[in-house]
PDB file of C-alpha atoms and ligand atoms in Angstrom:
ATOM      1  CA  UNK A1111       0.000   0.000   0.000  1.00  0.00           C
ATOM      2  CA  UNK A1112       1.468   3.361  -1.010  1.00  0.00           C
ATOM      3  CA  UNK A1113       0.229   6.763   0.019  1.00  0.00           C
ATOM      4  CA  UNK A1114      -0.445   8.631  -3.226  1.00  0.00           C
ATOM      5  CA  UNK A1115       2.580   9.215  -5.518  1.00  0.00           C
ATOM      6  CA  UNK A1116       2.019  12.962  -5.495  1.00  0.00           C
ATOM      7  CA  UNK A1117      -1.211  12.672  -7.442  1.00  0.00           C
ATOM      8  CA  UNK A1118      -3.820  13.044  -4.734  1.00  0.00           C
ATOM      9  CA  UNK A1119      -4.354  14.511  -1.324  1.00  0.00           C
ATOM     10  CA  UNK A1120      -3.932  12.283   1.721  1.00  0.00           C
ATOM     11  CA  UNK A1121      -4.828  13.489   5.188  1.00  0.00           C
ATOM     12  CA  UNK A1122      -3.448  11.836   8.304  1.00  0.00           C
ATOM     13  CA  UNK A1123      -4.309  12.887  11.821  1.00  0.00           C
ATOM     14  CA  UNK A1124      -1.614  13.066  14.475  1.00  0.00           C
ATOM     15  CA  UNK A1125      -3.120  11.852  17.724  1.00  0.00           C
ATOM     16  CA  UNK A1126      -0.471  13.407  20.013  1.00  0.00           C
ATOM     17  CA  UNK A1127      -2.947  15.842  21.522  1.00  0.00           C
ATOM     18  CA  UNK A1128      -5.814  13.359  21.713  1.00  0.00           C
ATOM     19  CA  UNK A1129      -6.929  11.586  24.889  1.00  0.00           C
ATOM     20  CA  UNK A1130      -4.264   8.877  24.789  1.00  0.00           C
ATOM     21  CA  UNK A1131      -6.061   6.782  27.417  1.00  0.00           C
ATOM     22  CA  UNK A1132      -8.542   6.097  24.605  1.00  0.00           C
ATOM     23  CA  UNK A1133      -6.016   5.760  21.812  1.00  0.00           C
ATOM     24  CA  UNK A1134      -7.876   3.198  19.702  1.00  0.00           C
ATOM     25  CA  UNK A1135     -11.236   4.957  19.878  1.00  0.00           C
ATOM     26  CA  UNK A1136      -9.646   8.338  19.119  1.00  0.00           C
ATOM     27  CA  UNK A1137      -7.887   6.840  16.089  1.00  0.00           C
ATOM     28  CA  UNK A1138     -11.132   5.218  14.981  1.00  0.00           C
ATOM     29  CA  UNK A1139     -13.043   8.481  15.404  1.00  0.00           C
ATOM     30  CA  UNK A1140     -10.564  10.271  13.140  1.00  0.00           C
ATOM     31  CA  UNK A1141     -10.571   7.480  10.551  1.00  0.00           C
ATOM     32  CA  UNK A1142     -14.397   7.497  10.589  1.00  0.00           C
ATOM     33  CA  UNK A1143     -14.234  11.253   9.941  1.00  0.00           C
ATOM     34  CA  UNK A1144     -12.588  10.655   6.562  1.00  0.00           C
ATOM     35  CA  UNK A1145      -8.842  10.436   7.282  1.00  0.00           C
ATOM     36  CA  UNK A1146      -6.723   8.459   4.839  1.00  0.00           C
ATOM     37  CA  UNK A1147      -4.069   7.166   7.225  1.00  0.00           C
ATOM     38  CA  UNK A1148      -2.758   7.521  10.782  1.00  0.00           C
ATOM     39  CA  UNK A1149       0.384   9.525  11.544  1.00  0.00           C
ATOM     40  CA  UNK A1150       1.800   8.064  14.764  1.00  0.00           C
ATOM     41  CA  UNK A1151       4.422  10.233  16.496  1.00  0.00           C
ATOM     42  CA  UNK A1152       7.200   8.336  18.265  1.00  0.00           C
ATOM     43  CA  UNK A1153       9.529  10.414  20.466  1.00  0.00           C
ATOM     44  CA  UNK A1154      12.507   9.120  22.412  1.00  0.00           C
ATOM     45  CA  UNK A1155      13.413  11.982  24.768  1.00  0.00           C
ATOM     46  CA  UNK A1156      16.800  12.343  22.990  1.00  0.00           C
ATOM     47  CA  UNK A1157      16.173  13.443  19.415  1.00  0.00           C
ATOM     48  CA  UNK A1158      13.341  15.577  20.783  1.00  0.00           C
ATOM     49  CA  UNK A1159      12.696  16.726  24.352  1.00  0.00           C
ATOM     50  CA  UNK A1160       9.580  14.612  24.812  1.00  0.00           C
ATOM     51  CA  UNK A1161       8.463  10.995  25.148  1.00  0.00           C
ATOM     52  CA  UNK A1162       5.479   9.302  23.588  1.00  0.00           C
ATOM     53  CA  UNK A1163       5.158   5.600  22.813  1.00  0.00           C
ATOM     54  CA  UNK A1164       6.897   2.820  20.941  1.00  0.00           C
ATOM     55  CA  UNK A1165       6.271  -0.412  19.091  1.00  0.00           C
ATOM     56  CA  UNK A1166       4.393  -2.209  21.939  1.00  0.00           C
ATOM     57  CA  UNK A1167       1.549   0.313  21.642  1.00  0.00           C
ATOM     58  CA  UNK A1168       1.563   0.038  17.847  1.00  0.00           C
ATOM     59  CA  UNK A1169       1.329  -3.730  18.168  1.00  0.00           C
ATOM     60  CA  UNK A1170      -1.756  -3.401  20.383  1.00  0.00           C
ATOM     61  CA  UNK A1171      -3.344  -0.830  18.068  1.00  0.00           C
ATOM     62  CA  UNK A1172      -2.845  -2.831  14.871  1.00  0.00           C
ATOM     63  CA  UNK A1173      -5.524  -5.540  15.411  1.00  0.00           C
ATOM     64  CA  UNK A1174      -8.050  -2.862  16.387  1.00  0.00           C
ATOM     65  CA  UNK A1175      -7.489  -1.008  13.117  1.00  0.00           C
ATOM     66  CA  UNK A1176      -7.156  -3.623  10.384  1.00  0.00           C
ATOM     67  CA  UNK A1177      -6.396  -2.193   6.965  1.00  0.00           C
ATOM     68  CA  UNK A1178      -5.496   1.276   8.252  1.00  0.00           C
ATOM     69  CA  UNK A1179      -2.188   2.623   6.930  1.00  0.00           C
ATOM     70  CA  UNK A1180       0.149   3.439   9.851  1.00  0.00           C
ATOM     71  CA  UNK A1181       2.869   5.988   9.172  1.00  0.00           C
ATOM     72  CA  UNK A1182       5.386   5.990  12.020  1.00  0.00           C
ATOM     73  CA  UNK A1183       6.935   9.432  12.460  1.00  0.00           C
ATOM     74  CA  UNK A1184      10.142   8.395  14.208  1.00  0.00           C
ATOM     75  CA  UNK A1185      11.544  11.345  16.139  1.00  0.00           C
ATOM     76  CA  UNK A1186      14.308   9.190  17.556  1.00  0.00           C
ATOM     77  CA  UNK A1187      18.070   8.972  17.489  1.00  0.00           C
ATOM     78  CA  UNK A1188      19.486   5.902  15.748  1.00  0.00           C
ATOM     79  CA  UNK A1189      16.265   5.226  13.834  1.00  0.00           C
ATOM     80  CA  UNK A1190      17.791   1.991  12.443  1.00  0.00           C
ATOM     81  CA  UNK A1191      17.278   0.443  15.845  1.00  0.00           C
ATOM     82  CA  UNK A1192      13.482   0.330  15.760  1.00  0.00           C
ATOM     83  CA  UNK A1193      12.899  -0.702  12.140  1.00  0.00           C
ATOM     84  CA  UNK A1194      12.300  -4.396  12.759  1.00  0.00           C
ATOM     85  CA  UNK A1195      10.184  -4.010  15.918  1.00  0.00           C
ATOM     86  CA  UNK A1196       7.972  -1.483  14.127  1.00  0.00           C
ATOM     87  CA  UNK A1197       7.584  -3.712  11.071  1.00  0.00           C
ATOM     88  CA  UNK A1198       6.720  -6.612  13.367  1.00  0.00           C
ATOM     89  CA  UNK A1199       4.167  -4.416  15.165  1.00  0.00           C
ATOM     90  CA  UNK A1200       2.369  -3.759  11.873  1.00  0.00           C
ATOM     91  CA  UNK A1201       3.665  -0.356  10.743  1.00  0.00           C
ATOM     92  CA  UNK A1202       3.286   0.402   7.018  1.00  0.00           C
ATOM     93  CA  UNK A1203       5.623   3.352   6.645  1.00  0.00           C
ATOM     94  CA  UNK A1204       8.685   4.340   8.649  1.00  0.00           C
ATOM     95  CA  UNK A1205       9.528   8.032   8.431  1.00  0.00           C
ATOM     96  CA  UNK A1206      12.857   8.901  10.024  1.00  0.00           C
ATOM     97  CA  UNK A1207      14.776  12.139  10.282  1.00  0.00           C
ATOM     98  CA  UNK A1208      17.793  13.006   8.175  1.00  0.00           C
ATOM     99  CA  UNK A1209      19.286  14.683  11.271  1.00  0.00           C
ATOM    100  CA  UNK A1210      19.026  11.524  13.379  1.00  0.00           C
ATOM    101  CA  UNK A1211      21.384   9.195  11.518  1.00  0.00           C
ATOM    102  CA  UNK A1212      24.855   9.250  10.033  1.00  0.00           C
ATOM    103  CA  UNK A1213      23.878   6.720   7.357  1.00  0.00           C
ATOM    104  CA  UNK A1214      20.490   7.429   5.739  1.00  0.00           C
ATOM    105  CA  UNK A1215      21.120   4.925   2.922  1.00  0.00           C
ATOM    106  CA  UNK A1216      21.527   1.968   5.226  1.00  0.00           C
ATOM    107  CA  UNK A1217      18.467   3.040   7.208  1.00  0.00           C
ATOM    108  CA  UNK A1218      16.450   3.262   3.969  1.00  0.00           C
ATOM    109  CA  UNK A1219      17.676  -0.171   2.914  1.00  0.00           C
ATOM    110  CA  UNK A1220      16.774  -1.671   6.277  1.00  0.00           C
ATOM    111  CA  UNK A1221      13.246  -0.219   6.178  1.00  0.00           C
ATOM    112  CA  UNK A1222      12.662  -1.618   2.680  1.00  0.00           C
ATOM    113  CA  UNK A1223      14.002  -5.023   3.674  1.00  0.00           C
ATOM    114  CA  UNK A1224      11.541  -5.015   6.559  1.00  0.00           C
ATOM    115  CA  UNK A1225       8.737  -4.498   4.026  1.00  0.00           C
ATOM    116  CA  UNK A1226       7.766  -0.931   4.903  1.00  0.00           C
ATOM    117  CA  UNK A1227       7.490   2.238   2.855  1.00  0.00           C
ATOM    118  CA  UNK A1228      10.137   4.865   3.596  1.00  0.00           C
ATOM    119  CA  UNK A1229       9.713   8.487   4.600  1.00  0.00           C
ATOM    120  CA  UNK A1230      12.574  10.923   5.139  1.00  0.00           C
ATOM    121  CA  UNK A1231      12.006  14.034   7.254  1.00  0.00           C
ATOM    122  CA  UNK A1232      13.817  17.316   7.770  1.00  0.00           C
ATOM    123  CA  UNK A1233      13.532  19.779  10.631  1.00  0.00           C
ATOM    124  CA  UNK A1234      12.914  23.507  10.113  1.00  0.00           C
ATOM    125  CA  UNK A1235      16.599  24.520  10.342  1.00  0.00           C
ATOM    126  CA  UNK A1236      17.743  21.846   7.842  1.00  0.00           C
ATOM    127  CA  UNK A1237      18.362  22.811   4.200  1.00  0.00           C
ATOM    128  CA  UNK A1238      16.121  21.034   1.737  1.00  0.00           C
ATOM    129  CA  UNK A1239      19.042  20.169  -0.573  1.00  0.00           C
ATOM    130  CA  UNK A1240      20.234  17.506   1.883  1.00  0.00           C
ATOM    131  CA  UNK A1241      17.392  15.199   0.833  1.00  0.00           C
ATOM    132  CA  UNK A1242      18.149  15.338  -2.896  1.00  0.00           C
ATOM    133  CA  UNK A1243      20.486  12.308  -2.953  1.00  0.00           C
ATOM    134  CA  UNK A1244      17.746  10.212  -1.349  1.00  0.00           C
ATOM    135  CA  UNK A1245      14.566  11.351  -3.105  1.00  0.00           C
ATOM    136  CA  UNK A1246      14.649   8.519  -5.624  1.00  0.00           C
ATOM    137  CA  UNK A1247      15.105   5.945  -2.858  1.00  0.00           C
ATOM    138  CA  UNK A1248      12.168   6.959  -0.649  1.00  0.00           C
ATOM    139  CA  UNK A1249       8.376   7.090  -0.893  1.00  0.00           C
ATOM    140  CA  UNK A1250       7.820  10.407   0.844  1.00  0.00           C
ATOM    141  CA  UNK A1251       9.661  13.505   2.017  1.00  0.00           C
ATOM    142  CA  UNK A1252       8.420  15.099   5.230  1.00  0.00           C
ATOM    143  CA  UNK A1253       8.993  18.836   5.590  1.00  0.00           C
ATOM    144  CA  UNK A1254       8.452  19.725   9.247  1.00  0.00           C
ATOM    145  CA  UNK A1255       6.584  22.972   9.769  1.00  0.00           C
ATOM    146  CA  UNK A1256       7.343  23.070  13.506  1.00  0.00           C
ATOM    147  CA  UNK A1257      10.391  22.022  15.479  1.00  0.00           C
ATOM    148  CA  UNK A1258       9.495  18.444  16.376  1.00  0.00           C
ATOM    149  CA  UNK A1259       8.643  17.434  19.908  1.00  0.00           C
ATOM    150  CA  UNK A1260       5.186  18.723  20.713  1.00  0.00           C
ATOM    151  CA  UNK A1261       1.725  18.954  19.235  1.00  0.00           C
ATOM    152  CA  UNK A1262      -0.121  22.248  19.174  1.00  0.00           C
ATOM    153  CA  UNK A1263       2.779  24.517  18.184  1.00  0.00           C
ATOM    154  CA  UNK A1264       2.527  27.485  15.841  1.00  0.00           C
ATOM    155  CA  UNK A1265       3.004  26.799  12.120  1.00  0.00           C
ATOM    156  CA  UNK A1266       6.358  28.012  10.721  1.00  0.00           C
ATOM    157  CA  UNK A1267       5.543  29.385   7.251  1.00  0.00           C
ATOM    158  CA  UNK A1268       9.265  29.946   6.546  1.00  0.00           C
ATOM    159  CA  UNK A1269       9.526  26.189   5.908  1.00  0.00           C
ATOM    160  CA  UNK A1270       7.200  26.311   2.896  1.00  0.00           C
ATOM    161  CA  UNK A1271       9.775  27.331   0.260  1.00  0.00           C
ATOM    162  CA  UNK A1272      11.330  23.907   0.882  1.00  0.00           C
ATOM    163  CA  UNK A1273       8.079  22.277  -0.227  1.00  0.00           C
ATOM    164  CA  UNK A1274       7.979  24.445  -3.339  1.00  0.00           C
ATOM    165  CA  UNK A1275      11.607  23.636  -4.131  1.00  0.00           C
ATOM    166  CA  UNK A1276      10.809  19.923  -4.043  1.00  0.00           C
ATOM    167  CA  UNK A1277       7.499  20.200  -5.916  1.00  0.00           C
ATOM    168  CA  UNK A1278       9.122  22.213  -8.730  1.00  0.00           C
ATOM    169  CA  UNK A1279      11.572  19.361  -9.258  1.00  0.00           C
ATOM    170  CA  UNK A1280       9.482  16.269  -8.422  1.00  0.00           C
ATOM    171  CA  UNK A1281       5.915  16.313  -9.717  1.00  0.00           C
ATOM    172  CA  UNK A1282       5.094  12.787  -8.535  1.00  0.00           C
ATOM    173  CA  UNK A1283       6.706  12.901  -5.096  1.00  0.00           C
ATOM    174  CA  UNK A1284       4.610  12.562  -1.968  1.00  0.00           C
ATOM    175  CA  UNK A1285       5.490  15.669   0.051  1.00  0.00           C
ATOM    176  CA  UNK A1286       4.180  15.727   3.597  1.00  0.00           C
ATOM    177  CA  UNK A1287       3.860  18.712   5.923  1.00  0.00           C
ATOM    178  CA  UNK A1288       3.579  18.275   9.676  1.00  0.00           C
ATOM    179  CA  UNK A1289       3.164  20.785  12.472  1.00  0.00           C
ATOM    180  CA  UNK A1290       0.553  23.482  12.978  1.00  0.00           C
ATOM    181  CA  UNK A1291      -1.386  22.372   9.902  1.00  0.00           C
ATOM    182  CA  UNK A1292      -5.163  22.767   9.891  1.00  0.00           C
ATOM    183  CA  UNK A1293      -7.960  24.637   8.142  1.00  0.00           C
ATOM    184  CA  UNK A1294      -6.238  27.978   8.829  1.00  0.00           C
ATOM    185  CA  UNK A1295      -2.867  27.036   7.302  1.00  0.00           C
ATOM    186  CA  UNK A1296      -3.810  24.480   4.649  1.00  0.00           C
ATOM    187  CA  UNK A1297      -4.021  26.992   1.810  1.00  0.00           C
ATOM    188  CA  UNK A1298      -0.378  28.002   2.249  1.00  0.00           C
ATOM    189  CA  UNK A1299       0.686  24.336   2.268  1.00  0.00           C
ATOM    190  CA  UNK A1300      -1.414  23.472  -0.779  1.00  0.00           C
ATOM    191  CA  UNK A1301      -0.205  26.341  -2.931  1.00  0.00           C
ATOM    192  CA  UNK A1302       3.448  25.291  -2.604  1.00  0.00           C
ATOM    193  CA  UNK A1303       2.624  21.691  -3.512  1.00  0.00           C
ATOM    194  CA  UNK A1304       2.206  19.680  -0.310  1.00  0.00           C
ATOM    195  CA  UNK A1305      -0.130  16.730  -0.914  1.00  0.00           C
ATOM    196  CA  UNK A1306       0.243  14.619   2.238  1.00  0.00           C
ATOM    197  CA  UNK A1307      -1.148  16.515   5.168  1.00  0.00           C
ATOM    198  CA  UNK A1308      -0.638  15.800   8.854  1.00  0.00           C
ATOM    199  CA  UNK A1309      -3.037  17.634  11.094  1.00  0.00           C
ATOM    200  CA  UNK A1310      -2.965  17.156  14.852  1.00  0.00           C
ATOM    201  CA  UNK A1311      -4.627  19.453  17.341  1.00  0.00           C
ATOM    202  CA  UNK A1312      -6.615  21.294  14.648  1.00  0.00           C
ATOM    203  CA  UNK A1313      -8.422  18.032  13.834  1.00  0.00           C
ATOM    204  CA  UNK A1314      -8.454  16.356  17.231  1.00  0.00           C
ATOM    205  CA  UNK A1315     -10.010  19.404  18.859  1.00  0.00           C
ATOM    206  CA  UNK A1316     -12.276  20.348  15.935  1.00  0.00           C
ATOM    207  CA  UNK A1317     -16.003  20.203  16.677  1.00  0.00           C
ATOM    208  CA  UNK A1318     -16.595  18.763  13.204  1.00  0.00           C
ATOM    209  CA  UNK A1319     -13.456  16.907  12.046  1.00  0.00           C
ATOM    210  CA  UNK A1320     -15.300  15.442   9.040  1.00  0.00           C
ATOM    211  CA  UNK A1321     -15.999  18.927   7.707  1.00  0.00           C
ATOM    212  CA  UNK A1322     -12.434  20.064   8.464  1.00  0.00           C
ATOM    213  CA  UNK A1323     -11.061  17.107   6.466  1.00  0.00           C
ATOM    214  CA  UNK A1324     -13.431  17.716   3.534  1.00  0.00           C
ATOM    215  CA  UNK A1325     -12.504  21.417   3.464  1.00  0.00           C
ATOM    216  CA  UNK A1326      -8.754  20.772   3.637  1.00  0.00           C
ATOM    217  CA  UNK A1327      -8.948  18.052   0.990  1.00  0.00           C
ATOM    218  CA  UNK A1328     -10.830  20.261  -1.436  1.00  0.00           C
ATOM    219  CA  UNK A1329      -8.190  23.007  -1.135  1.00  0.00           C
ATOM    220  CA  UNK A1330      -5.299  20.585  -1.684  1.00  0.00           C
ATOM    221  CA  UNK A1331      -7.083  18.839  -4.576  1.00  0.00           C
ATOM    222  CA  UNK A1332      -7.709  22.191  -6.237  1.00  0.00           C
ATOM    223  CA  UNK A1333      -3.979  22.965  -6.286  1.00  0.00           C
ATOM    224  CA  UNK A1334      -3.081  19.459  -7.460  1.00  0.00           C
ATOM    225  CA  UNK A1335      -5.500  19.809 -10.391  1.00  0.00           C
ATOM    226  CA  UNK A1336      -4.206  23.274 -11.202  1.00  0.00           C
ATOM    227  CA  UNK A1337      -0.606  22.041 -11.286  1.00  0.00           C
ATOM    228  CA  UNK A1338      -1.567  19.087 -13.497  1.00  0.00           C
ATOM    229  CA  UNK A1339      -3.238  21.431 -16.003  1.00  0.00           C
ATOM    230  CA  UNK A1340      -0.144  23.632 -16.081  1.00  0.00           C
ATOM    231  CA  UNK A1341       2.142  20.720 -17.033  1.00  0.00           C
TER     232      UNK A1341
HETATM  233  O1  5SP B 185       5.502  15.446  14.787  1.00  0.00           O
HETATM  234  C1  5SP B 185       4.830  16.293  15.298  1.00  0.00           C
HETATM  235  C2  5SP B 185       5.362  17.181  16.365  1.00  0.00           C
HETATM  236  O2  5SP B 185       6.654  16.857  16.628  1.00  0.00           O
HETATM  237  C3  5SP B 185       3.464  16.473  14.767  1.00  0.00           C
HETATM  238  O3  5SP B 185       2.957  15.303  14.179  1.00  0.00           O
HETATM  239  C4  5SP B 185       2.485  17.165  15.641  1.00  0.00           C
HETATM  240  O4  5SP B 185       2.097  16.362  16.695  1.00  0.00           O
HETATM  241  C5  5SP B 185       1.284  17.599  14.869  1.00  0.00           C
HETATM  242  O5  5SP B 185       0.428  18.230  15.737  1.00  0.00           O
HETATM  243  P1  5SP B 185      -0.112  19.693  15.456  1.00  0.00           P
HETATM  244  O6  5SP B 185       1.084  20.594  15.333  1.00  0.00           O
HETATM  245  O7  5SP B 185      -0.880  19.607  14.173  1.00  0.00           O
HETATM  246  O8  5SP B 185      -0.953  19.966  16.644  1.00  0.00           O
HETATM  247 FE1  FE2 B 186       4.567  14.085  13.382  1.00  0.00          FE
END
């Protein structure tokens, strides 16, 4: 199962700011509201100054959500270390950070060997050019629009030229944005070419998440169609 190959909009809720004592029902609520996949944020207290959960939770969640695409956003040092446990737990995609490893190629290889899709992320201070050698090896590039570590932070619009830089060069690439994304910031993300949208607190706390997802999707789809007509 792939996400979308740059051709359509995919929306994945981040459940960091949900009631984690009801993780499965919160995930189900957001999937029932029209989400395409789940974006599960793993933090190790080293790469980022916060802790969340690891593969044992993913393993428990998997049988409750059969068929749902799990993207693991691995905000961890030495991401190589958790590839096999996450694959065994039922993860579909393993998105690691460029900043977290000295050997992205071997991490990519390991993720593929474990049967998962590969995402490669960059933090706000990181130049977008660093991902260029790896674009053809991965399924998705994640451009962080907050400094990773916490849900509910303010969107950093200065990161968006990185999305445009990638979209101008790679029409079919899945480009994901994550951090402070919601109905108020989606337009800016869509117009630079983001097509895979993580939305955390804006969706989790929305009184009508179904409507929020429909509205965000229609804005992203509009820009995708416009860019296809311009080709
Ligand atoms: O990876 C992260 C934060 O490090 C994100 O996935 C956020 O958790 C998204 O939440 P909002 O910024 O949308 O509230
Ligand atoms: Fe995330």
